[in-house]
Short mmCIF file of C-alpha atoms and ligand atoms in Angstrom, two decimals:
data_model
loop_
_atom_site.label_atom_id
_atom_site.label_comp_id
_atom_site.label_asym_id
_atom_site.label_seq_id
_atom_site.Cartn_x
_atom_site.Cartn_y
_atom_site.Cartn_z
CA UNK A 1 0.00 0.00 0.00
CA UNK A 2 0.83 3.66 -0.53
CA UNK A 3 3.19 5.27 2.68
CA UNK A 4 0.47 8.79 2.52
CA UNK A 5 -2.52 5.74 2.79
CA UNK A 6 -1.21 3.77 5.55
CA UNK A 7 -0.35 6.74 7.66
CA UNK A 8 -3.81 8.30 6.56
CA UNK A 9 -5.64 4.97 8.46
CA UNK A 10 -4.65 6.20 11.77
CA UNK A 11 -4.30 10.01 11.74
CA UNK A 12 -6.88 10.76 14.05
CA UNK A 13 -5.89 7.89 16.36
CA UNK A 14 -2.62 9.80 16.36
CA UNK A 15 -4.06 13.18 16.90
CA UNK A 16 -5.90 11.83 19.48
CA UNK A 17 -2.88 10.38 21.25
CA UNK A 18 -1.16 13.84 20.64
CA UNK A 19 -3.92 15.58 22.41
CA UNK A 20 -3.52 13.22 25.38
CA UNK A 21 0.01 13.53 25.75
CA UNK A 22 -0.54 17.83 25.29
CA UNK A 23 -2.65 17.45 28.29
CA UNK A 24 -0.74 15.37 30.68
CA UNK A 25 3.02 16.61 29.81
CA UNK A 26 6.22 15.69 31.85
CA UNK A 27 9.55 16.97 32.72
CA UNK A 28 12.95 15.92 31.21
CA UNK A 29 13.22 12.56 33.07
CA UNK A 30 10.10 12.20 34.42
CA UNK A 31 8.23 11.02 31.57
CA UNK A 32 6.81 7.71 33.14
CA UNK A 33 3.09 8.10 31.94
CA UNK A 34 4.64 9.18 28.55
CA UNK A 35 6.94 5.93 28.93
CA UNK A 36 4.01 3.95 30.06
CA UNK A 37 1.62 5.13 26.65
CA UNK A 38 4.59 4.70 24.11
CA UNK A 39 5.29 0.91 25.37
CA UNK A 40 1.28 -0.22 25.44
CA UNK A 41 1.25 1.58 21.84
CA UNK A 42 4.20 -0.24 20.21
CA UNK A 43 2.95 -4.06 21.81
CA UNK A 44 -0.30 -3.17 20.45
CA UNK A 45 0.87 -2.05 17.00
CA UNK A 46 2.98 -5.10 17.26
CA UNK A 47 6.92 -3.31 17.60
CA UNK A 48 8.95 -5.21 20.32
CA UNK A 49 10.17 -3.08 23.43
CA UNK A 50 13.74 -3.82 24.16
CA UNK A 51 14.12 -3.22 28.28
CA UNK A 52 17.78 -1.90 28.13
CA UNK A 53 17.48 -0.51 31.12
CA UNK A 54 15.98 2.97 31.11
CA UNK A 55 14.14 4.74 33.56
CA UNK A 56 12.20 6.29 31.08
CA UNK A 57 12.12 6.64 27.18
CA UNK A 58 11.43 3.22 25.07
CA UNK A 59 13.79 1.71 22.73
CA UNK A 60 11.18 0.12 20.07
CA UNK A 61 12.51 -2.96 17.37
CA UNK A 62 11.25 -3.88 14.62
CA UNK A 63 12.32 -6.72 12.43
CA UNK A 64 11.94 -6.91 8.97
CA UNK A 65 10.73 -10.05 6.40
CA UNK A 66 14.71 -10.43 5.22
CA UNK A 67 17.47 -9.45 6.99
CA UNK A 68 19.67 -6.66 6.39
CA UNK A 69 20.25 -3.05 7.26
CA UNK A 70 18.98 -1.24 10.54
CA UNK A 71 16.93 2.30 10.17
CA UNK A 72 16.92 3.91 13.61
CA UNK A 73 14.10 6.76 13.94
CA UNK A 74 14.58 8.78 16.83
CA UNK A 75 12.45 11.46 19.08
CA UNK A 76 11.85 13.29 21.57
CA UNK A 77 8.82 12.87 24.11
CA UNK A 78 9.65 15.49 27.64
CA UNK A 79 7.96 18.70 28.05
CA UNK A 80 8.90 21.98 28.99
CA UNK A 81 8.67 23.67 32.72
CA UNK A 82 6.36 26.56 32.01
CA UNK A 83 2.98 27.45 31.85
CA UNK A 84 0.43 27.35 29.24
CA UNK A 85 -1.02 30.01 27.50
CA UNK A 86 -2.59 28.37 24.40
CA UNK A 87 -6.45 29.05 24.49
CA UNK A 88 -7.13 25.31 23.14
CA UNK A 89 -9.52 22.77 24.61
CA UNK A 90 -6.83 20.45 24.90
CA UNK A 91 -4.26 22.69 26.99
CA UNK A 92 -1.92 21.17 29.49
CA UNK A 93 -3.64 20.21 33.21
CA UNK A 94 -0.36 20.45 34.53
CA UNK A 95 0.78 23.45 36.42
CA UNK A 96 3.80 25.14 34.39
CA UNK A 97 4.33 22.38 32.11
CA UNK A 98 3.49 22.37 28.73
CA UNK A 99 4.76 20.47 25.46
CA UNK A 100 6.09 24.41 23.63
CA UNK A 101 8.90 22.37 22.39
CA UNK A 102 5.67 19.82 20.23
CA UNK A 103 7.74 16.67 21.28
CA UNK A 104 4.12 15.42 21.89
CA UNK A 105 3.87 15.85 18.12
CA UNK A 106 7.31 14.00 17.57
CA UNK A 107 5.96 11.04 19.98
CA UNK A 108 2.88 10.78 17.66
CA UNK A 109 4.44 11.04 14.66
CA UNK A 110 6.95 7.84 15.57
CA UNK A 111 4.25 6.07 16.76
CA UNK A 112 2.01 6.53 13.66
CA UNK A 113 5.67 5.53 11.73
CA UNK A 114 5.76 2.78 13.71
CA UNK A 115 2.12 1.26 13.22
CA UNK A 116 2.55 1.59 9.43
CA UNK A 117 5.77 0.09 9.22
CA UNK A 118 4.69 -3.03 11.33
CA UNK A 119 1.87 -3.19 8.03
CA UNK A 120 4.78 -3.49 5.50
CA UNK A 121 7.40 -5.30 7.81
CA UNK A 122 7.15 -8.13 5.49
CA UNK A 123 8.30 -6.24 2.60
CA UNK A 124 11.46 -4.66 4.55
CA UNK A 125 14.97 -6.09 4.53
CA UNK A 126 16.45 -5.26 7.73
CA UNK A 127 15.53 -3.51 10.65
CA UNK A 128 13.78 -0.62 12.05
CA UNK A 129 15.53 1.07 15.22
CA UNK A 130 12.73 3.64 17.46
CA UNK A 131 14.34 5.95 19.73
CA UNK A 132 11.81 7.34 21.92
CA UNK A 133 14.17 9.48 23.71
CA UNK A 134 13.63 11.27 27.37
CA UNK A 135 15.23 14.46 28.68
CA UNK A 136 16.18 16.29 25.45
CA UNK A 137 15.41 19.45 26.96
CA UNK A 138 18.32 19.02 29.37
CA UNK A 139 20.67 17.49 27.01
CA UNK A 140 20.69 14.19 28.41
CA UNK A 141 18.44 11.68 27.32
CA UNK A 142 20.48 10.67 23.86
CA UNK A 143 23.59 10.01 26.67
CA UNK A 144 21.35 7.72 27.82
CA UNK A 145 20.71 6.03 25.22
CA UNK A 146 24.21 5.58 24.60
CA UNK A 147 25.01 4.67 27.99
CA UNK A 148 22.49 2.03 27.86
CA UNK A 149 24.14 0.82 24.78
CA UNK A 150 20.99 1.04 22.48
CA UNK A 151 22.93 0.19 19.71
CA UNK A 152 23.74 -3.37 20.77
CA UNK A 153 20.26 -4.14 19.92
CA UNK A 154 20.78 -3.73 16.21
CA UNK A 155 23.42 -1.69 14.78
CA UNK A 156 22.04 1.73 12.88
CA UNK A 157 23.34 2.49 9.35
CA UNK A 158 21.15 5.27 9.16
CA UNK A 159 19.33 7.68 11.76
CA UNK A 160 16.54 9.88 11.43
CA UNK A 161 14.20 12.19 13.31
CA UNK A 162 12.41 15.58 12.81
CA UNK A 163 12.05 18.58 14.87
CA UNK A 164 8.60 20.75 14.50
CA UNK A 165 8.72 24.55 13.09
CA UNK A 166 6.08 26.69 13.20
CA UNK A 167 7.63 29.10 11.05
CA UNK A 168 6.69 26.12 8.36
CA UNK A 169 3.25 25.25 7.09
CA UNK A 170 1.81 22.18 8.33
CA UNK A 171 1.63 19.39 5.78
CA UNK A 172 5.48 20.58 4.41
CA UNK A 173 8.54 19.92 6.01
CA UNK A 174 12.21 21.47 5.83
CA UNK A 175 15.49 20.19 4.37
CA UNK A 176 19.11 21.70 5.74
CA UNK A 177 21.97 20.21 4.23
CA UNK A 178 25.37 20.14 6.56
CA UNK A 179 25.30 22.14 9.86
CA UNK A 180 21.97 22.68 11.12
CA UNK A 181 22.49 23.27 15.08
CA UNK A 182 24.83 24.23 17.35
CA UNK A 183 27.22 22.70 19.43
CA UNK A 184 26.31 23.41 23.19
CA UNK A 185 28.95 23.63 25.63
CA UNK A 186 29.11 25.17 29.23
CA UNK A 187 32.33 26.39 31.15
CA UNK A 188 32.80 27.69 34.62
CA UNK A 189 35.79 29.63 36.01
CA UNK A 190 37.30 30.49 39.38
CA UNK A 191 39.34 33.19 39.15
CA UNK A 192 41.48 33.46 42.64
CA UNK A 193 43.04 36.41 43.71
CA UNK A 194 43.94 38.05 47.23
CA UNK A 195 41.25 39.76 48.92
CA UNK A 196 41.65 43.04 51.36
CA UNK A 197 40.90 46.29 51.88
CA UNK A 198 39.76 48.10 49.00
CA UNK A 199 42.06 51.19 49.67
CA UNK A 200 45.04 49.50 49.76
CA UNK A 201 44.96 47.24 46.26
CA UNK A 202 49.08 47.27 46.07
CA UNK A 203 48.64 44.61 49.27
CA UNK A 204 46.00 42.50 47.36
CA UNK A 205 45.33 40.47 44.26
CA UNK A 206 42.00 41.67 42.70
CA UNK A 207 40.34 38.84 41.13
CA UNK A 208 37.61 41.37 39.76
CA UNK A 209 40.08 43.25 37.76
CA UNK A 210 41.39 39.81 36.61
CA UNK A 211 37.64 38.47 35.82
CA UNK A 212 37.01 41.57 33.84
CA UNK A 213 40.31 41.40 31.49
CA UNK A 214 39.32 37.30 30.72
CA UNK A 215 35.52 38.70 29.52
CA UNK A 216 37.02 41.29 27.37
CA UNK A 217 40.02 38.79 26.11
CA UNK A 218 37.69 35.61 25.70
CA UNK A 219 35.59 37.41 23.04
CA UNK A 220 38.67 37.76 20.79
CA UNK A 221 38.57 34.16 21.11
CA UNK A 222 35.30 34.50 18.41
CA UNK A 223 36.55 37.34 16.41
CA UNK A 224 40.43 37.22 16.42
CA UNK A 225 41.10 33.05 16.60
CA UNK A 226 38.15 30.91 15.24
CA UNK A 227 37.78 31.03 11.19
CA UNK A 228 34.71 33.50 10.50
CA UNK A 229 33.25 31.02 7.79
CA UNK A 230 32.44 29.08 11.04
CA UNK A 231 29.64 31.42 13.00
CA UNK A 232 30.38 31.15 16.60
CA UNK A 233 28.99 32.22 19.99
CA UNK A 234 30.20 32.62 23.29
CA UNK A 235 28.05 34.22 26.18
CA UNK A 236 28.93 34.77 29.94
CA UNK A 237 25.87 34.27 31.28
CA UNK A 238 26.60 34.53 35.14
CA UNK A 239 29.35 36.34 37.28
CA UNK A 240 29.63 36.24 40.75
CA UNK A 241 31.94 37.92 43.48
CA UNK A 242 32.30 40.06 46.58
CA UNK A 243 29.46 41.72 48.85
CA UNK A 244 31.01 44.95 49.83
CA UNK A 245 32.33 48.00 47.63
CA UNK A 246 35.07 48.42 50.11
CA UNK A 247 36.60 44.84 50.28
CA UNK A 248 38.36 43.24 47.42
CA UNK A 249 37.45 39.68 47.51
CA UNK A 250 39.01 36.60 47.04
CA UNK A 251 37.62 34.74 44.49
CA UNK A 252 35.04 35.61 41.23
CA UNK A 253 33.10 32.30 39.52
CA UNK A 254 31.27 33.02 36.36
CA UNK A 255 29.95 30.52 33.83
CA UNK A 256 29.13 30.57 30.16
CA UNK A 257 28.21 28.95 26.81
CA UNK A 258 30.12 28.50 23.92
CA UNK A 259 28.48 27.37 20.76
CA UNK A 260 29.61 26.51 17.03
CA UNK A 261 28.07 25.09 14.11
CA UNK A 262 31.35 23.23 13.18
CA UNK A 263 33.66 20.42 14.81
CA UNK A 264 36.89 21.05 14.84
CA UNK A 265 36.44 25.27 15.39
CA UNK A 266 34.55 24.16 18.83
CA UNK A 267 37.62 22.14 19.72
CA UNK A 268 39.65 24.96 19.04
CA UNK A 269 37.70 27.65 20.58
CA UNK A 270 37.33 25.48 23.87
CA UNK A 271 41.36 24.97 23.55
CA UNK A 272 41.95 28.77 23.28
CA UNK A 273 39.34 29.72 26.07
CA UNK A 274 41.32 27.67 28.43
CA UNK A 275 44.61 28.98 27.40
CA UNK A 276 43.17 32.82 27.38
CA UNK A 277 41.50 31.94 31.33
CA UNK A 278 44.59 30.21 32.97
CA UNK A 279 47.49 32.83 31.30
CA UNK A 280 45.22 36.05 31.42
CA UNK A 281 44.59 35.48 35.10
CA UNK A 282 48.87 34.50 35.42
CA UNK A 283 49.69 37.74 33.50
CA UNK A 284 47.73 39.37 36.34
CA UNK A 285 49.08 37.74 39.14
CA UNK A 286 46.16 35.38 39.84
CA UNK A 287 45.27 32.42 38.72
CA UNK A 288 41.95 30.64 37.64
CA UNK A 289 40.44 27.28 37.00
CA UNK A 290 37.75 25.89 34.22
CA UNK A 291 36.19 22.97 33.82
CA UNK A 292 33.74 22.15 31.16
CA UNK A 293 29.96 20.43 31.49
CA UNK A 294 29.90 17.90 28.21
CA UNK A 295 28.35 19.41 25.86
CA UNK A 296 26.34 18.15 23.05
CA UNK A 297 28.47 18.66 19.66
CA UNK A 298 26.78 20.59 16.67
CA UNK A 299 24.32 18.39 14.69
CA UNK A 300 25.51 18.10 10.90
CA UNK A 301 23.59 16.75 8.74
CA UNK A 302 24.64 13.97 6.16
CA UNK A 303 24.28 15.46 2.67
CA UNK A 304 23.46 11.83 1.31
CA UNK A 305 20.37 11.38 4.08
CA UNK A 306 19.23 14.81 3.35
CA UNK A 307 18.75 13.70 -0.42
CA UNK A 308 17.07 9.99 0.65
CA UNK A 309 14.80 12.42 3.15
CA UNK A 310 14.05 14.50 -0.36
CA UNK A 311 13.23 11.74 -2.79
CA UNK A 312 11.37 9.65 0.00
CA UNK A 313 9.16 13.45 0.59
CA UNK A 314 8.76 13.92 -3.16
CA UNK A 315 7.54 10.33 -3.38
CA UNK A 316 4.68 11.18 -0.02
CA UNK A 317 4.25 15.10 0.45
CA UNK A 318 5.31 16.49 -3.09
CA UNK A 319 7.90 18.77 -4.03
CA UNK A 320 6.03 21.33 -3.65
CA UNK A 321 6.22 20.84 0.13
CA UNK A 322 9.33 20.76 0.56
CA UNK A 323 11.36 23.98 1.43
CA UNK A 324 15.08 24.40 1.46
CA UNK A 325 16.09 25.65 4.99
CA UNK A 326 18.75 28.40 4.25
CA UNK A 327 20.05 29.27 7.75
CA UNK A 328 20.85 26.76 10.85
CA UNK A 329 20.82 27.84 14.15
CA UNK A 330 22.69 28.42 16.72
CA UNK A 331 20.33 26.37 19.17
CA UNK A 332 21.19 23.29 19.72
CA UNK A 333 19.27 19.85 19.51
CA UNK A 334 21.20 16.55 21.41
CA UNK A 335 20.05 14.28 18.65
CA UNK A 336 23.59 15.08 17.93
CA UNK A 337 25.05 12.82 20.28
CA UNK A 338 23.69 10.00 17.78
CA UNK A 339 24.89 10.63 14.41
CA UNK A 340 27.15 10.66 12.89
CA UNK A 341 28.66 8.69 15.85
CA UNK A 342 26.51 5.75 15.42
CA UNK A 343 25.87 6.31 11.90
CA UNK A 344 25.12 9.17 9.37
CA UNK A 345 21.75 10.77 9.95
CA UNK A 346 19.60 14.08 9.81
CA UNK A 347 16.99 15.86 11.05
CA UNK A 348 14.67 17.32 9.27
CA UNK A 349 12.03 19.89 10.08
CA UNK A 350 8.12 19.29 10.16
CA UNK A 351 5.84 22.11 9.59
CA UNK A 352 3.30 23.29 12.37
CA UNK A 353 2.27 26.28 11.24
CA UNK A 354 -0.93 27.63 9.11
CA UNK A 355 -2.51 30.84 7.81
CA UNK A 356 -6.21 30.73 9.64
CA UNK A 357 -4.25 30.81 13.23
CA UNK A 358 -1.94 33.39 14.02
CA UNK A 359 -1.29 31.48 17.07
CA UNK A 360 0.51 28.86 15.33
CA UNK A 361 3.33 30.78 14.48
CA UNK A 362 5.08 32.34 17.90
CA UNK A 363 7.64 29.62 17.64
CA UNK A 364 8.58 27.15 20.08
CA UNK A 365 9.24 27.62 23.76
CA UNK A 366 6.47 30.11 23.60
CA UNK A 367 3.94 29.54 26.06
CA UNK A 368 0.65 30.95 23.28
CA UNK A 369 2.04 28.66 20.51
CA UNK A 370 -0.45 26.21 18.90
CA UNK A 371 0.86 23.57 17.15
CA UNK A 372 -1.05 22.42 13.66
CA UNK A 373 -1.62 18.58 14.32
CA UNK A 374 -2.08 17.86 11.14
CA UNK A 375 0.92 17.44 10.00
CA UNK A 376 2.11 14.32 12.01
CA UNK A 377 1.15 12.49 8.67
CA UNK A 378 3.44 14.49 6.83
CA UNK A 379 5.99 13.85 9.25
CA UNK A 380 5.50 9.90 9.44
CA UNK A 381 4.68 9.78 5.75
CA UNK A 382 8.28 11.02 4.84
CA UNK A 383 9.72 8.78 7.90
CA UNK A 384 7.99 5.97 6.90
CA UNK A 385 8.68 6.19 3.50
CA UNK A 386 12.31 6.51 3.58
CA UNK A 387 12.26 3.49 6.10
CA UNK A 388 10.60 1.54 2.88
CA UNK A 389 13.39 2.90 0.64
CA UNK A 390 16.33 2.21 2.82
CA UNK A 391 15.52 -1.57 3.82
CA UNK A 392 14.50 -2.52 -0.15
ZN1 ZN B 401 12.96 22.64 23.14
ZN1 ZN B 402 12.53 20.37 20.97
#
């Protein structure tokens, strides 16, 4: 049967499910009702759930009529913790949380890939890999998965997923070839000094005078070091020293975010951030300390999986829903823990916008937005489809 008529079966037994989930969202790592719905939903549909060992999230196999490669579809199912503002019968019952991020649309969307696929596993040689994956708002739940060595299961060659834009129509998704997100990393200093009397700084070791030459040096790590074909951002975010105006103190801490769309400039910039830090602070007579939070490393997508993601959407949706995505962005998205570790992948995006609703198009992580749920069968049909094409 035809991908767009398989997925059209179930769309509003999809919607429906969406709906549910909008109402009864959870936090990163808390998503144990969400858990609780995928894993009913996938033994019903007929998928196998693999128990490797997560507290919450499902890892979902399916195995084809032949053997041979494994597709692994991946997304995201927490919410967000703040209130709801979307005038919609459906809204979110639970005090300042809400799905503004529409990973209750990416849950429905796998699930409605995975029902259809279980119709045409017969046809399909190889596998199919479902990565219902917890916690992406903190940048954790694909570590998980990795920790809990998903990929034992069956080994990827390929990953997908999709990531819902309102700026989009619903019913057309978007296609960005190479990088499409930033690289995510946080940093915290110490800067130590010699604290005293604020009228006698010859006897001391200001550490605020220190912290405030590092700032001003660290940006020329962006506009003096890394190659400007590379867009980069760094941001301190939070400083913190001393209580008194009269009393230098002993220490400043201050943390920040650096971010870059390419691999080996974010190794570099981190490299030079440490080197500005420790010998800035030396030159001053200090010295300081950084240590980094792992990051999540920008998501590039494969050029080859972006072209199987546009022949398998000209074969469901059209070409003429399909638009070319011009400019990434610097947010960033921890699907790119996965690939092209485990395999080369890409995400695409999925349209949630429309012209009758203005309120579908604030964007995402804004608490008015209305998401257009039609357009999970857009998103599965493309899914789905390339699934078919992949395991031929
Ligand atoms: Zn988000
Ligand atoms: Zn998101």
């Amino acid at each position: 049967m035809e991908t767009m008529k398989l997925v059209h079966q179930h769309a509003d037994e999809m919607i429906a499910i969406r709906r549910h989930l909008h109402q009864y969202p959870e936090l990163s790592n808390e998503e144990f009702k969400t858990t609780e719905l995928i894993k009913e939903k996938l033994i019903e549909y007929g998928v196998e759930v693999v128990d490797i060992g997560m507290n919450t999230g499902v890892l979902g196999l399916l195995r084809g009529g032949k053997p041979g490669k494994t597709v692994a579809i991946r997304e995201d199912i927490d919410a967000l913790p703040m209130a709801e503002l979307a005038d919609i019968p459906y809204r979110s019952t639970v005090e300042n949380v809400c799905h503004s991020c529409g990973h209750d649309i990416h849950t429905a969307v796998l699930l409605s890939a995975a029902k259809a696929l279980v119709q045409v596993k017969d046809e399909l040689c190889g596998n199919v890999l479902f990565l219902f994956q917890p916690a992406e708002e903190k940048g954790m739940g694909a570590k998980q998965f990795i920790e809990k060595k998903f990929y034992e299961v069956s080994k990827p060659d390929s990953f997908i997923g999709l990531h819902v834009s309102p700026e989009y129509p619903a019913g057309s998704i978007g296609l960005k070839r190479g990088p499409a997100n930033a690289s995510n990393d946080f940093f915290h200093i110490k800067v130590s000094g010699k604290g005293g009397h604020g009228a006698h700084p010859e006897n001391c070791i200001d550490p605020i005078a220190i912290s405030a030459y590092i700032i001003t040096q660290l940006q020329t790590v962006i506009s003096r070091e890394n190659h400007p074909v590379y867009p980069a951002v760094m941001t301190i975010g939070a400083i913190h020293a001393g209580k008194a105006p009269n009393i230098i103190p002993d220490f400043v801490e201050m943390s920040g975010t650096l971010r870059s769309l390419d691999f080996a400039s974010r190794e570099k910039m981190m490299t030079a951030i440490e080197r500005i830090t420790k010998c800035g602070a030396e030159a001053l007579r200090g010295s300081a300390e950084i240590w980094w939070e792992e990051g999540m490393p920008p998501l590039v997508n494969d050029d080859d999986v972006i072209e199987r993601l546009r022949t398998a959407a000209n074969e469901t949706i059209g070409a003429d829903h399909i638009i070319d995505v011009k400019n990434p962005s610097l947010g960033s998205e921890d699907f790119s823990c996965l690939f092209p570790r485990f395999a080369p992948g890409a995400q695409f995006r999925l349209g949630t916008g429309n012209d009758i609703d203005p309120n579908t198009r604030h964007g995402i992580h804004n608490s008015k937005n209305t998401f257009d749920d039609s357009c999970i069968e857009a998103g599965a049909g493309v899914i789905v489809q390339y699934a078919r094409n992949f395991l031929k």
